[in-house]
Tab-separated table of C-alpha atoms in Angstrom:
chain	number	residue	atom	x	y	z
A	1	GLN	CA	5.868	71.629	5.483
A	2	TYR	CA	8.801	72.753	7.577
A	3	SER	CA	12.329	71.771	8.537
A	4	LEU	CA	14.070	71.990	11.869
A	5	ILE	CA	17.159	74.187	12.119
A	6	LYS	CA	19.360	71.192	13.004
A	7	ASP	CA	18.244	69.452	9.786
A	8	VAL	CA	19.010	72.532	7.701
A	9	VAL	CA	22.450	73.026	9.278
A	10	SER	CA	23.359	69.351	8.879
A	11	SER	CA	22.475	69.456	5.170
A	12	LEU	CA	24.742	72.443	4.442
A	13	LYS	CA	28.315	71.941	3.333
A	14	ARG	CA	29.504	75.221	4.856
A	15	HIS	CA	27.050	76.769	7.252
A	16	ARG	CA	27.553	80.360	8.351
A	17	MET	CA	25.540	80.792	11.495
A	18	HIS	CA	26.783	82.922	14.345
A	19	GLU	CA	25.182	85.065	17.033
A	20	GLN	CA	26.047	88.382	15.349
A	21	GLN	CA	23.640	87.556	12.520
A	22	PHE	CA	20.690	87.922	14.839
A	23	THR	CA	21.643	91.230	16.489
A	24	HIS	CA	20.093	93.229	13.627
A	25	HIS	CA	16.821	92.842	11.788
A	26	PRO	CA	16.833	91.165	8.373
A	27	LEU	CA	16.377	92.959	5.097
A	28	LEU	CA	12.804	92.145	4.052
A	29	ILE	CA	12.041	91.503	0.375
A	30	LEU	CA	8.446	90.987	-0.708
A	31	SER	CA	7.924	89.421	-4.118
A	32	ASN	CA	4.635	89.369	-6.103
A	33	PHE	CA	2.663	91.357	-3.542
A	34	GLY	CA	1.523	93.975	-6.079
A	35	PHE	CA	-1.974	92.564	-6.523
A	36	GLN	CA	-5.000	94.684	-5.619
A	37	GLN	CA	-6.809	92.072	-3.525
A	38	ILE	CA	-7.359	93.167	0.053
A	39	GLN	CA	-5.949	89.958	1.564
A	40	VAL	CA	-2.679	90.379	-0.386
A	41	LYS	CA	-2.370	93.999	0.740
A	42	LEU	CA	-3.066	92.936	4.315
A	43	MET	CA	-0.368	90.240	4.181
A	44	ALA	CA	2.163	92.683	2.731
A	45	SER	CA	1.355	95.242	5.421
A	46	MET	CA	1.651	92.610	8.146
A	47	PHE	CA	5.104	91.485	6.966
A	48	GLN	CA	6.313	95.068	6.573
A	49	ASN	CA	5.241	95.892	10.121
A	50	MET	CA	7.000	92.828	11.568
A	51	PHE	CA	10.382	94.395	10.810
A	52	PRO	CA	11.515	98.023	11.055
A	53	SER	CA	11.916	99.951	7.827
A	54	ILE	CA	15.457	100.484	6.552
A	55	ASN	CA	16.641	103.843	5.265
A	56	VAL	CA	18.775	102.843	2.266
A	57	HIS	CA	20.745	106.108	2.354
A	58	ARG	CA	21.773	105.796	6.002
A	59	VAL	CA	22.051	102.041	6.592
A	60	ASN	CA	25.454	100.552	7.375
A	61	LEU	CA	26.002	97.593	5.038
A	62	ASN	CA	27.932	95.744	7.736
A	63	ASN	CA	24.743	95.647	9.838
A	64	ILE	CA	22.796	93.720	7.207
A	65	LYS	CA	23.605	90.097	7.963
A	66	ARG	CA	20.381	88.402	6.854
A	67	CYS	CA	17.788	88.707	4.119
A	68	LEU	CA	14.219	87.423	4.328
A	69	LEU	CA	12.490	86.782	0.993
A	70	ILE	CA	8.727	86.236	1.060
A	71	SER	CA	7.211	85.351	-2.281
A	72	TYR	CA	3.493	85.091	-3.020
A	73	ASP	CA	2.149	82.764	-5.720
A	74	ALA	CA	-1.218	84.114	-6.903
A	75	GLU	CA	-2.298	80.900	-8.644
A	76	THR	CA	-1.852	78.598	-5.665
A	77	GLN	CA	-2.225	81.384	-3.055
A	78	LEU	CA	0.827	80.061	-1.216
A	79	LEU	CA	3.685	81.944	0.418
A	80	SER	CA	7.319	80.905	0.115
A	81	PHE	CA	9.752	81.942	2.838
A	82	ARG	CA	13.496	81.998	2.206
A	83	HIS	CA	16.014	83.144	4.796
A	84	TYR	CA	19.498	84.030	3.534
A	85	SER	CA	22.747	84.877	5.242
A	86	VAL	CA	24.430	87.932	3.721
A	87	LYS	CA	28.177	88.432	3.686
A	88	VAL	CA	29.876	91.644	2.581
A	89	VAL	CA	33.149	90.970	0.775
A	90	PRO	CA	35.641	93.395	-0.763
A	91	VAL	CA	35.631	93.578	-4.554
A	92	GLY	CA	38.414	94.567	-6.920
A	93	VAL	CA	41.347	93.728	-4.639
A	94	SER	CA	43.914	90.970	-4.798
A	95	LYS	CA	43.205	87.578	-3.261
A	96	GLY	CA	45.801	88.067	-0.516
A	97	LEU	CA	44.474	91.477	0.492
A	98	LYS	CA	40.916	90.130	0.460
A	99	LYS	CA	41.943	87.449	2.973
A	100	LEU	CA	43.511	90.073	5.213
A	101	LEU	CA	40.405	92.260	5.075
A	102	GLN	CA	38.226	89.278	5.984
A	103	GLU	CA	40.515	88.546	8.968
A	104	LYS	CA	41.762	85.305	7.445
A	105	PHE	CA	45.516	85.221	7.730
A	106	PRO	CA	47.181	83.534	4.740
A	107	ASN	CA	50.278	81.388	4.962
A	108	MET	CA	53.144	83.803	4.350
A	109	SER	CA	55.998	81.343	4.936
A	110	ARG	CA	56.864	81.112	1.242
A	111	LEU	CA	56.877	84.909	0.736
A	112	GLU	CA	59.913	87.181	0.990
A	113	ASP	CA	57.936	90.186	2.300
A	114	ILE	CA	54.368	91.528	2.602
A	115	SER	CA	54.489	93.281	-0.785
A	116	GLU	CA	54.324	89.900	-2.548
A	117	LEU	CA	51.023	89.216	-0.831
A	118	LEU	CA	49.532	92.558	-1.812
């Protein structure tokens, strides 16, 4: 079973697809691939070699725009693919400052000066 990209995008309320998402490789997450069977090890190795490894100490978080989750079900021997869009947002700041950091300019017509926003 599969879905076309136009069907997926049309079903989303707020889709976040832009060209910059595909300039870097996705973060690969393999789930339930810890079994000792040779075919499971071979599948895990194949998926790991499809994408370059990421050094977690040196990676820039702004470069990670997508996440690919591949989950293996041992009972049915089926794979599930999920492709996520990742967005880095500031945490622990005011709502107005968060909008400025995300390059969304809030309506400041009702404010006396910028300090009220921050």
